[in-house]
Short mmCIF file of C-alpha atoms and ligand atoms in Angstrom, two decimals:
data_model
loop_
_atom_site.label_atom_id
_atom_site.label_comp_id
_atom_site.label_asym_id
_atom_site.label_seq_id
_atom_site.Cartn_x
_atom_site.Cartn_y
_atom_site.Cartn_z
CA MET A 861 67.35 74.35 -100.94
CA THR A 862 64.02 73.63 -99.29
CA SER A 863 63.11 74.54 -95.75
CA THR A 864 63.03 70.88 -94.70
CA ASP A 865 66.76 70.45 -95.10
CA VAL A 866 67.93 73.57 -93.34
CA PRO A 867 71.70 73.31 -92.79
CA GLN A 868 72.67 72.36 -89.29
CA ILE A 869 76.27 73.50 -89.41
CA TYR A 870 77.03 77.01 -90.62
CA LEU A 871 80.45 77.29 -92.23
CA ASP A 872 79.78 80.26 -94.50
CA HIS A 873 80.90 83.15 -92.32
CA GLN A 874 82.59 84.90 -95.22
CA ALA A 875 79.13 85.34 -96.77
CA THR A 876 77.51 86.66 -93.63
CA THR A 877 77.39 86.09 -89.87
CA ALA A 878 74.66 85.72 -87.30
CA VAL A 879 73.98 88.86 -85.29
CA ASP A 880 75.50 88.42 -81.82
CA GLU A 881 72.84 88.47 -79.07
CA ARG A 882 74.66 91.32 -77.35
CA VAL A 883 74.37 93.31 -80.56
CA VAL A 884 70.64 92.65 -80.85
CA GLU A 885 70.22 93.84 -77.28
CA ALA A 886 72.15 97.04 -77.89
CA MET A 887 70.04 97.80 -80.97
CA LEU A 888 66.57 97.18 -79.54
CA PRO A 889 65.95 100.52 -77.77
CA TYR A 890 66.68 102.37 -81.01
CA PHE A 891 63.70 100.83 -82.81
CA ASN A 892 61.05 102.19 -80.46
CA ASN A 893 61.93 104.09 -77.26
CA LYS A 894 64.81 105.98 -78.85
CA PHE A 895 63.53 106.10 -82.41
CA GLY A 896 64.54 109.68 -83.13
CA ASN A 897 66.07 111.02 -86.33
CA ALA A 898 69.73 111.81 -85.66
CA ALA A 899 69.31 114.93 -87.79
CA SER A 900 66.47 116.35 -85.64
CA ARG A 901 68.09 119.21 -83.75
CA ASN A 902 65.09 120.46 -81.77
CA HIS A 903 64.19 117.75 -79.27
CA GLN A 904 65.38 114.97 -77.02
CA PHE A 905 64.47 112.19 -79.49
CA GLY A 906 66.82 113.63 -82.04
CA TRP A 907 69.55 114.37 -79.50
CA ASP A 908 69.47 110.80 -78.17
CA ALA A 909 69.76 109.37 -81.66
CA GLU A 910 72.53 111.81 -82.52
CA GLN A 911 74.40 110.92 -79.33
CA ALA A 912 74.12 107.21 -80.11
CA THR A 913 75.51 107.64 -83.63
CA GLN A 914 78.25 109.88 -82.26
CA ASN A 915 79.30 107.21 -79.77
CA ALA A 916 79.24 104.63 -82.55
CA ARG A 917 81.36 106.89 -84.74
CA GLU A 918 83.95 107.11 -81.94
CA THR A 919 84.01 103.33 -81.55
CA MET A 920 84.47 102.70 -85.27
CA ALA A 921 87.15 105.38 -85.54
CA THR A 922 89.12 104.26 -82.48
CA GLY A 923 89.08 100.66 -83.73
CA ILE A 924 91.04 101.59 -86.85
CA ASN A 925 93.06 104.45 -85.30
CA ALA A 926 91.11 107.19 -87.07
CA LYS A 927 89.16 110.25 -85.89
CA SER A 928 85.39 110.14 -85.55
CA ARG A 929 84.96 112.87 -88.19
CA GLU A 930 86.62 110.54 -90.68
CA ILE A 931 83.83 107.92 -90.48
CA VAL A 932 80.95 108.03 -92.98
CA PHE A 933 78.05 105.67 -92.31
CA THR A 934 76.66 103.80 -95.31
CA SER A 935 74.32 100.91 -96.14
CA GLY A 936 77.18 98.40 -96.37
CA ALA A 937 80.47 97.74 -98.06
CA THR A 938 79.02 97.72 -101.56
CA GLU A 939 77.98 101.32 -101.06
CA SER A 940 81.24 102.21 -99.29
CA ASN A 941 83.28 100.87 -102.19
CA ASN A 942 81.15 102.70 -104.75
CA LEU A 943 81.35 105.92 -102.78
CA ALA A 944 85.12 105.68 -102.41
CA ILE A 945 85.85 104.80 -106.03
CA LEU A 946 83.26 106.91 -107.83
CA GLY A 947 83.65 109.74 -105.31
CA VAL A 948 87.41 109.98 -105.74
CA ALA A 949 87.17 109.51 -109.51
CA LYS A 950 84.79 112.44 -109.89
CA MET A 951 86.56 114.73 -107.45
CA TYR A 952 90.08 114.14 -108.78
CA ALA A 953 89.26 113.94 -112.50
CA PRO A 954 91.05 117.25 -113.14
CA LYS A 955 94.25 115.65 -111.75
CA GLY A 956 93.93 112.41 -113.73
CA LYS A 957 91.67 109.64 -114.84
CA HIS A 958 93.72 106.51 -114.12
CA LEU A 959 92.92 104.00 -111.38
CA ILE A 960 94.54 100.73 -110.30
CA THR A 961 92.90 97.64 -108.83
CA CYS A 962 93.37 93.88 -109.11
CA SER A 963 91.62 90.91 -110.68
CA THR A 964 90.50 89.23 -107.44
CA GLU A 965 88.66 92.19 -105.93
CA HIS A 966 85.01 91.92 -104.92
CA LYS A 967 82.48 92.84 -107.62
CA ALA A 968 81.60 95.89 -105.54
CA VAL A 969 85.04 97.22 -106.56
CA LEU A 970 85.38 95.75 -110.05
CA ASP A 971 81.96 96.89 -111.24
CA PRO A 972 82.30 100.59 -110.34
CA MET A 973 85.76 100.42 -111.94
CA ALA A 974 84.16 99.04 -115.11
CA ALA A 975 81.55 101.80 -115.00
CA LEU A 976 84.36 104.36 -114.85
CA GLU A 977 86.05 102.76 -117.85
CA ASN A 978 82.82 103.22 -119.78
CA ALA A 979 82.85 106.86 -118.72
CA GLY A 980 86.31 107.50 -120.17
CA TYR A 981 88.60 106.60 -117.26
CA GLU A 982 91.45 104.12 -117.56
CA VAL A 983 91.80 101.22 -115.14
CA THR A 984 94.84 98.99 -114.71
CA VAL A 985 93.91 95.60 -113.29
CA LEU A 986 96.89 93.97 -111.56
CA SER A 987 97.30 90.23 -111.88
CA VAL A 988 97.77 87.80 -108.98
CA ASP A 989 99.95 84.74 -108.58
CA ALA A 990 98.73 81.19 -107.90
CA LYS A 991 98.08 82.05 -104.25
CA GLY A 992 96.25 85.29 -104.92
CA ASN A 993 99.13 87.63 -104.10
CA ILE A 994 99.91 90.75 -106.11
CA ASP A 995 103.43 91.74 -107.16
CA LEU A 996 104.42 95.04 -105.53
CA ASN A 997 106.74 95.82 -108.43
CA GLU A 998 103.85 95.45 -110.85
CA LEU A 999 101.98 97.95 -108.67
CA ARG A 1000 104.93 100.39 -108.65
CA ASN A 1001 105.26 100.15 -112.41
CA ALA A 1002 101.54 100.68 -112.95
CA ILE A 1003 101.49 104.04 -111.15
CA ARG A 1004 101.53 106.94 -113.60
CA GLU A 1005 101.47 110.71 -113.57
CA ASP A 1006 97.67 110.67 -113.92
CA THR A 1007 96.94 107.88 -111.39
CA ILE A 1008 94.48 109.08 -108.76
CA LEU A 1009 93.52 105.94 -106.83
CA VAL A 1010 94.73 102.46 -105.97
CA SER A 1011 92.00 100.14 -104.66
CA LEU A 1012 93.22 96.81 -103.26
CA MET A 1013 91.39 94.71 -100.71
CA MET A 1014 92.81 93.80 -97.33
CA ALA A 1015 91.64 90.17 -97.37
CA ASN A 1016 89.93 88.21 -100.10
CA ASN A 1017 86.41 86.93 -99.51
CA GLU A 1018 86.81 83.68 -101.45
CA ILE A 1019 90.30 82.50 -100.59
CA GLY A 1020 91.24 84.61 -97.55
CA THR A 1021 94.58 85.76 -98.98
CA MET A 1022 95.72 89.00 -97.35
CA HIS A 1023 97.35 91.76 -99.34
CA PRO A 1024 100.34 93.57 -97.78
CA VAL A 1025 98.38 96.75 -97.12
CA LYS A 1026 101.13 98.58 -95.28
CA ALA A 1027 103.58 98.08 -98.15
CA ILE A 1028 100.86 99.11 -100.62
CA GLY A 1029 100.02 102.20 -98.55
CA ASP A 1030 103.69 103.19 -98.42
CA ILE A 1031 104.04 102.90 -102.19
CA CYS A 1032 100.89 104.94 -102.77
CA HIS A 1033 101.95 107.71 -100.40
CA GLU A 1034 105.47 107.90 -101.83
CA ASN A 1035 103.83 108.47 -105.20
CA GLY A 1036 101.10 110.85 -104.09
CA VAL A 1037 98.32 108.43 -105.04
CA LEU A 1038 95.28 107.79 -102.82
CA PHE A 1039 94.87 104.28 -101.39
CA HIS A 1040 91.46 102.69 -100.83
CA THR A 1041 91.13 99.26 -99.26
CA ASP A 1042 88.02 97.08 -99.11
CA ALA A 1043 88.63 95.72 -95.62
CA THR A 1044 85.22 94.08 -95.26
CA GLN A 1045 86.67 90.63 -94.52
CA ALA A 1046 89.33 91.96 -92.15
CA VAL A 1047 87.51 94.49 -89.97
CA GLY A 1048 87.14 93.03 -86.49
CA LYS A 1049 89.40 90.10 -87.32
CA GLU A 1050 92.76 91.64 -88.15
CA LEU A 1051 94.64 94.56 -86.66
CA ILE A 1052 93.89 97.69 -88.67
CA ASP A 1053 95.70 101.00 -88.21
CA VAL A 1054 94.99 103.51 -90.96
CA GLN A 1055 97.87 105.75 -89.84
CA GLU A 1056 100.51 103.04 -89.67
CA MET A 1057 99.24 101.48 -92.92
CA ASN A 1058 98.88 104.77 -94.86
CA ILE A 1059 95.28 103.99 -95.78
CA ASP A 1060 93.25 106.92 -97.16
CA LEU A 1061 89.87 105.24 -97.60
CA LEU A 1062 88.62 102.01 -96.01
CA SER A 1063 85.35 100.10 -96.45
CA GLY A 1064 83.70 97.84 -93.89
CA SER A 1065 80.35 96.13 -93.33
CA ALA A 1066 78.54 95.18 -90.11
CA HIS A 1067 77.10 91.85 -91.25
CA LYS A 1068 80.52 90.29 -91.78
CA MET A 1069 81.38 90.85 -88.10
CA TYR A 1070 78.27 89.68 -86.22
CA GLY A 1071 76.36 92.91 -86.80
CA PRO A 1072 73.19 93.53 -88.81
CA LYS A 1073 72.89 93.58 -92.60
CA GLY A 1074 72.40 96.86 -94.43
CA VAL A 1075 74.89 99.01 -92.55
CA GLY A 1076 78.54 99.75 -93.13
CA PHE A 1077 81.08 102.55 -93.07
CA LEU A 1078 83.69 104.32 -95.12
CA TYR A 1079 86.76 105.85 -93.53
CA VAL A 1080 87.82 108.99 -95.37
CA ARG A 1081 91.15 110.50 -94.30
CA ARG A 1082 91.03 114.20 -93.32
CA ARG A 1083 94.72 114.97 -92.78
CA ASN A 1084 97.95 114.18 -94.65
CA PRO A 1085 96.39 114.23 -97.15
CA ARG A 1086 92.86 115.57 -96.80
CA VAL A 1087 90.79 113.30 -99.05
CA ARG A 1088 87.77 114.80 -100.77
CA ILE A 1089 85.04 112.81 -102.44
CA GLU A 1090 82.12 113.79 -104.62
CA PRO A 1091 78.91 112.29 -103.20
CA VAL A 1092 77.03 109.55 -105.02
CA PHE A 1093 73.69 110.42 -103.36
CA TYR A 1094 72.54 114.01 -103.09
CA GLY A 1095 70.01 115.15 -100.51
CA GLY A 1096 69.95 116.47 -96.98
CA GLY A 1097 73.70 116.79 -96.66
CA HIS A 1098 74.10 114.16 -93.94
CA GLU A 1099 77.56 112.80 -93.16
CA ARG A 1100 79.17 116.15 -93.98
CA GLY A 1101 77.64 116.08 -97.44
CA MET A 1102 79.34 112.85 -98.43
CA ARG A 1103 76.34 110.58 -97.92
CA SER A 1104 72.88 112.05 -97.72
CA GLY A 1105 70.09 110.00 -96.20
CA THR A 1106 68.61 109.56 -92.72
CA LEU A 1107 71.01 107.55 -90.60
CA ASN A 1108 70.13 103.93 -89.80
CA VAL A 1109 70.46 104.50 -86.06
CA PRO A 1110 69.75 100.94 -84.81
CA GLY A 1111 72.05 99.53 -87.48
CA ILE A 1112 74.83 101.94 -86.64
CA VAL A 1113 74.53 101.22 -82.92
CA GLY A 1114 74.62 97.50 -83.74
CA MET A 1115 77.67 97.82 -85.96
CA ALA A 1116 79.60 99.65 -83.26
CA LYS A 1117 78.64 97.09 -80.62
CA ALA A 1118 79.65 94.29 -82.99
CA PHE A 1119 83.01 95.92 -83.68
CA GLU A 1120 83.60 96.53 -79.97
CA ILE A 1121 83.02 92.83 -79.19
CA CYS A 1122 85.32 91.82 -82.06
CA LEU A 1123 88.08 94.06 -80.77
CA THR A 1124 87.81 92.76 -77.20
CA ASP A 1125 87.87 89.12 -78.32
CA ARG A 1126 90.11 89.48 -81.36
CA ASP A 1127 93.25 87.67 -80.23
CA ALA A 1128 91.41 84.83 -78.50
CA ASP A 1129 89.00 84.37 -81.45
CA HIS A 1130 91.87 84.47 -83.92
CA GLN A 1131 93.73 81.71 -82.09
CA ARG A 1132 90.70 79.53 -81.53
CA ILE A 1133 89.36 79.86 -85.08
CA THR A 1134 92.81 79.23 -86.61
CA ALA A 1135 93.08 76.01 -84.59
CA LEU A 1136 89.61 74.87 -85.72
CA ARG A 1137 90.35 75.72 -89.35
CA ASP A 1138 93.66 73.86 -89.20
CA SER A 1139 91.91 70.90 -87.62
CA LEU A 1140 89.36 70.82 -90.45
CA GLN A 1141 92.10 71.01 -93.07
CA ALA A 1142 94.16 68.30 -91.35
CA GLN A 1143 91.18 65.94 -91.07
CA LEU A 1144 90.36 66.34 -94.77
CA ALA A 1145 93.99 65.90 -95.80
CA ALA A 1146 94.34 62.77 -93.67
CA GLU A 1147 91.48 61.00 -95.44
CA LEU A 1148 91.44 62.40 -98.97
CA THR A 1149 93.99 62.58 -101.77
CA HIS A 1150 94.08 65.04 -104.68
CA LEU A 1151 93.26 68.12 -102.59
CA THR A 1152 94.40 71.62 -103.47
CA VAL A 1153 94.20 74.44 -100.96
CA ASN A 1154 93.30 77.65 -102.81
CA GLY A 1155 94.86 80.80 -101.39
CA ASP A 1156 98.00 81.47 -99.44
CA GLU A 1157 98.33 79.01 -96.58
CA ASN A 1158 100.91 81.20 -94.87
CA ASN A 1159 99.00 84.42 -95.26
CA ARG A 1160 95.24 84.07 -95.05
CA LEU A 1161 92.36 84.88 -92.76
CA ALA A 1162 92.02 82.56 -89.76
CA CYS A 1163 88.45 81.65 -90.72
CA SER A 1164 89.15 80.75 -94.31
CA LEU A 1165 89.64 77.36 -95.95
CA ASN A 1166 89.08 77.04 -99.69
CA ILE A 1167 89.78 73.59 -101.12
CA SER A 1168 89.40 72.01 -104.53
CA PHE A 1169 88.41 68.36 -104.45
CA ALA A 1170 89.56 67.11 -107.83
CA PHE A 1171 87.18 64.85 -109.76
CA VAL A 1172 84.06 66.01 -107.97
CA GLU A 1173 81.77 68.84 -108.92
CA GLY A 1174 81.15 71.56 -106.34
CA GLU A 1175 77.42 71.59 -106.95
CA SER A 1176 77.18 67.83 -106.44
CA MET A 1177 79.17 68.17 -103.26
CA LEU A 1178 76.85 70.83 -101.92
CA MET A 1179 73.91 68.52 -102.49
CA GLY A 1180 75.70 65.62 -100.84
CA MET A 1181 76.66 67.75 -97.85
CA SER A 1182 73.24 69.23 -97.20
CA GLY A 1183 73.88 69.25 -93.43
CA ILE A 1184 76.59 71.89 -93.83
CA ALA A 1185 76.24 75.42 -95.16
CA VAL A 1186 79.28 76.23 -97.31
CA SER A 1187 79.95 77.99 -100.62
CA SER A 1188 81.16 76.58 -103.89
CA GLY A 1189 83.44 78.21 -106.44
CA SER A 1190 81.21 76.67 -108.99
CA ALA A 1191 78.64 79.03 -110.41
CA CYS A 1192 75.42 78.75 -108.49
CA THR A 1193 74.60 82.41 -108.17
CA SER A 1194 74.82 83.33 -111.83
CA ALA A 1195 72.92 81.99 -114.78
CA SER A 1196 76.15 81.14 -116.55
CA LEU A 1197 78.39 78.17 -115.89
CA GLU A 1198 81.41 80.36 -115.30
CA PRO A 1199 83.48 79.18 -112.35
CA SER A 1200 84.81 81.62 -109.76
CA TYR A 1201 86.63 84.51 -111.44
CA VAL A 1202 88.89 84.74 -108.39
CA LEU A 1203 90.17 81.18 -108.80
CA ARG A 1204 90.48 81.73 -112.53
CA ALA A 1205 92.58 84.84 -111.98
CA MET A 1206 94.93 82.70 -109.89
CA GLY A 1207 95.33 80.33 -112.82
CA VAL A 1208 93.20 77.56 -111.34
CA GLY A 1209 91.77 75.49 -114.18
CA ASP A 1210 88.02 75.34 -114.74
CA ASP A 1211 87.78 71.77 -113.47
CA LEU A 1212 89.45 72.52 -110.16
CA ALA A 1213 87.56 75.79 -109.83
CA HIS A 1214 84.29 73.92 -110.30
CA SER A 1215 85.33 71.46 -107.60
CA SER A 1216 86.15 74.09 -104.99
CA ILE A 1217 84.42 74.52 -101.66
CA ARG A 1218 84.84 77.50 -99.36
CA PHE A 1219 84.55 76.64 -95.68
CA SER A 1220 84.56 79.70 -93.45
CA LEU A 1221 84.47 79.41 -89.70
CA GLY A 1222 83.31 81.88 -87.10
CA ARG A 1223 82.87 82.89 -83.51
CA PHE A 1224 80.25 80.26 -82.77
CA THR A 1225 81.90 77.33 -84.59
CA THR A 1226 82.71 74.39 -82.32
CA GLN A 1227 85.20 71.52 -82.60
CA GLN A 1228 82.24 69.17 -82.74
CA GLU A 1229 80.86 70.97 -85.79
CA VAL A 1230 84.26 70.90 -87.46
CA ASP A 1231 84.57 67.16 -86.84
CA ARG A 1232 81.08 66.54 -88.19
CA ALA A 1233 81.74 68.74 -91.25
CA ALA A 1234 85.00 66.91 -91.95
CA GLU A 1235 83.25 63.56 -91.67
CA LEU A 1236 80.42 64.58 -94.01
CA THR A 1237 82.79 66.13 -96.53
CA ILE A 1238 85.04 63.07 -96.56
CA SER A 1239 82.20 60.62 -97.05
CA THR A 1240 80.63 62.80 -99.77
CA VAL A 1241 83.88 63.18 -101.69
CA LYS A 1242 84.64 59.47 -101.42
CA ARG A 1243 81.17 58.53 -102.61
CA LEU A 1244 81.26 60.93 -105.58
CA ARG A 1245 84.76 59.87 -106.52
CA ASP A 1246 83.75 56.23 -106.45
CA MET A 1247 81.29 57.06 -109.22
CA SER A 1248 83.79 59.09 -111.22
CA PRO A 1249 85.52 57.48 -114.20
CA LEU A 1250 88.02 60.34 -114.16
CA TYR A 1251 89.06 59.52 -110.63
CA GLU A 1252 89.48 55.87 -111.54
CA MET A 1253 91.72 56.84 -114.44
CA ALA A 1254 93.76 59.06 -112.18
CA LEU A 1255 94.22 56.19 -109.74
CA GLU A 1256 95.45 54.07 -112.64
CA GLY A 1257 98.07 56.68 -113.32
CA ILE A 1258 96.52 58.15 -116.45
CA ASP A 1259 97.16 61.87 -116.79
CA VAL A 1260 93.55 62.99 -116.98
CA ALA A 1261 94.47 66.48 -118.09
CA SER A 1262 96.11 65.12 -121.23
CA VAL A 1263 93.08 63.13 -122.34
CA SER A 1264 91.11 64.65 -125.16
CA TRP A 1265 87.40 64.51 -124.52
CA GLY A 1266 85.93 65.51 -127.82
CA ALA A 1267 82.77 67.54 -127.51
CA HIS A 1268 82.36 68.41 -123.82
C1 PLP B 1321 80.61 91.13 -98.28
C2 PLP B 1321 81.62 91.91 -99.00
C3 PLP B 1321 81.29 93.09 -99.67
C4 PLP B 1321 79.86 93.60 -99.75
O1 PLP B 1321 79.42 94.04 -98.53
P1 PLP B 1321 77.87 94.37 -98.30
O2 PLP B 1321 77.86 95.05 -96.98
O3 PLP B 1321 77.18 93.05 -98.27
O4 PLP B 1321 77.42 95.23 -99.40
C5 PLP B 1321 82.30 93.81 -100.27
N1 PLP B 1321 83.57 93.38 -100.22
C6 PLP B 1321 83.93 92.25 -99.61
C7 PLP B 1321 85.36 91.86 -99.59
C8 PLP B 1321 82.96 91.48 -98.98
O5 PLP B 1321 83.33 90.36 -98.37
#
C-alpha cells in the first residue's frame, strides 16, 4: 500500500490500536522529566521511576484480581507467552515434559511449543470445531501424569471465539496441571478474574488496548499453587529474577493508564461496539448472499467480525476496499499462499479461507464509519462477483465444489 491511499477507516483493532490521547499524556513526563531507571536505588530519579512502575503494577494486578507481586513486565505478549511456556517447561521438566495447547493459538504460543518439541518435550495440540471451540472432554483426556502445562487462549485474534477459561482452569487445577492463558485479545475488554478462573499464568499486551507497542505483562501466580518459572533472559535480576532488563517506564505507565481507561469504560464500550459490529454484519447480510461468519456468533469478542465472501479473493477485496483498513485470512504476510491456519483448523476450505475478511472495531469506531465500510464492502463484493464465472455458475445452481478444475 502506498502512502497516497492511506486507509480512512480503521477496522483492524485486533492487529493493533491507536494510543489513547490520555495514555500519551500520562507517558510524556517519563521520557524526560522523570526519566530515571526504576532500578536506581540511590536518588530521586530512580525512586520516581520505581514509584511509577509500582503504581502501574498495582493497576494491572487489581484489574485481573491478582497481587502486584504477581505481575512481570515484558516487551509484549509474544515475550510473555514465551516466558510462560519456556519458563514453566524448563522449571518443571523434572516433573514431566508434556504440554497441551490447541491448533488455533497465536504463533507466539505455537512456535515456542514447537521449539520445545524439538528439545524433547511432547505437545498435544487439541482440535477445534467449526466455530473454533475446543472440546473439554478432549482436554480432560489429554491430561497425563507427566503433563505440566495447558496453554489455551482466552479469545482468538482472528475469529474472536472465546474459550471457556473458567471451566479449563477448573479442569487444570483438579488435575494439578498449570494453566496459562494468552489473554491478549481479552484484557481490557472482558472481565478477567484469575482467582475465580483458576488461571496460573496470563499474558497481555498494551498495544491491543489503546496503549503503546513494545510493552506487555505476564501474571505469574504466587499462591495456591506458587508457580515458578525459569527466566528466558538472564541479567540484572529485574522482576524478581524472572525478566532481567531495564524497565520500559513510559511504556509501563502507558499500559496501566490504558488498562485503567478500559476498565472504567468496559461495559459501555462493550455494548456500543457490539451494536456497531452487529450493525455491520446485518448490513452486509442484507445485501449479499453466500456469506459465512467465521467463529462463534454466540460467543465471540464484541469487536470481532470475520466473514468469508464466497467467490471473491481476499486480496482482491482488500485492493477494492482501499478506503478501509481490514485484514484478510488470505496469506499476505507470508511468502507462501497458505490461507489462515486458524480457519483451516476449523475445517474451513481453502477457497473460503482465502475469501475471508476480518473486520475488528474499536473504541473510536463510529456508526458512520461502519455504514461507509458496509457500503464499500458490498459494492466491492458485488463488482468482483459480477466478474466471477464461479459465482455465475453458483447462481445457476451448479454445485461449484463438485466441479473438477483440472490443473489449478
Ligand atoms: C497481538 C497478539 C499477540 C502478540 O502480542 P505482541 O505484544 O504484539 O507481541 C499474542 N497473542 C495474541 C492473541 C495477540 O492478539
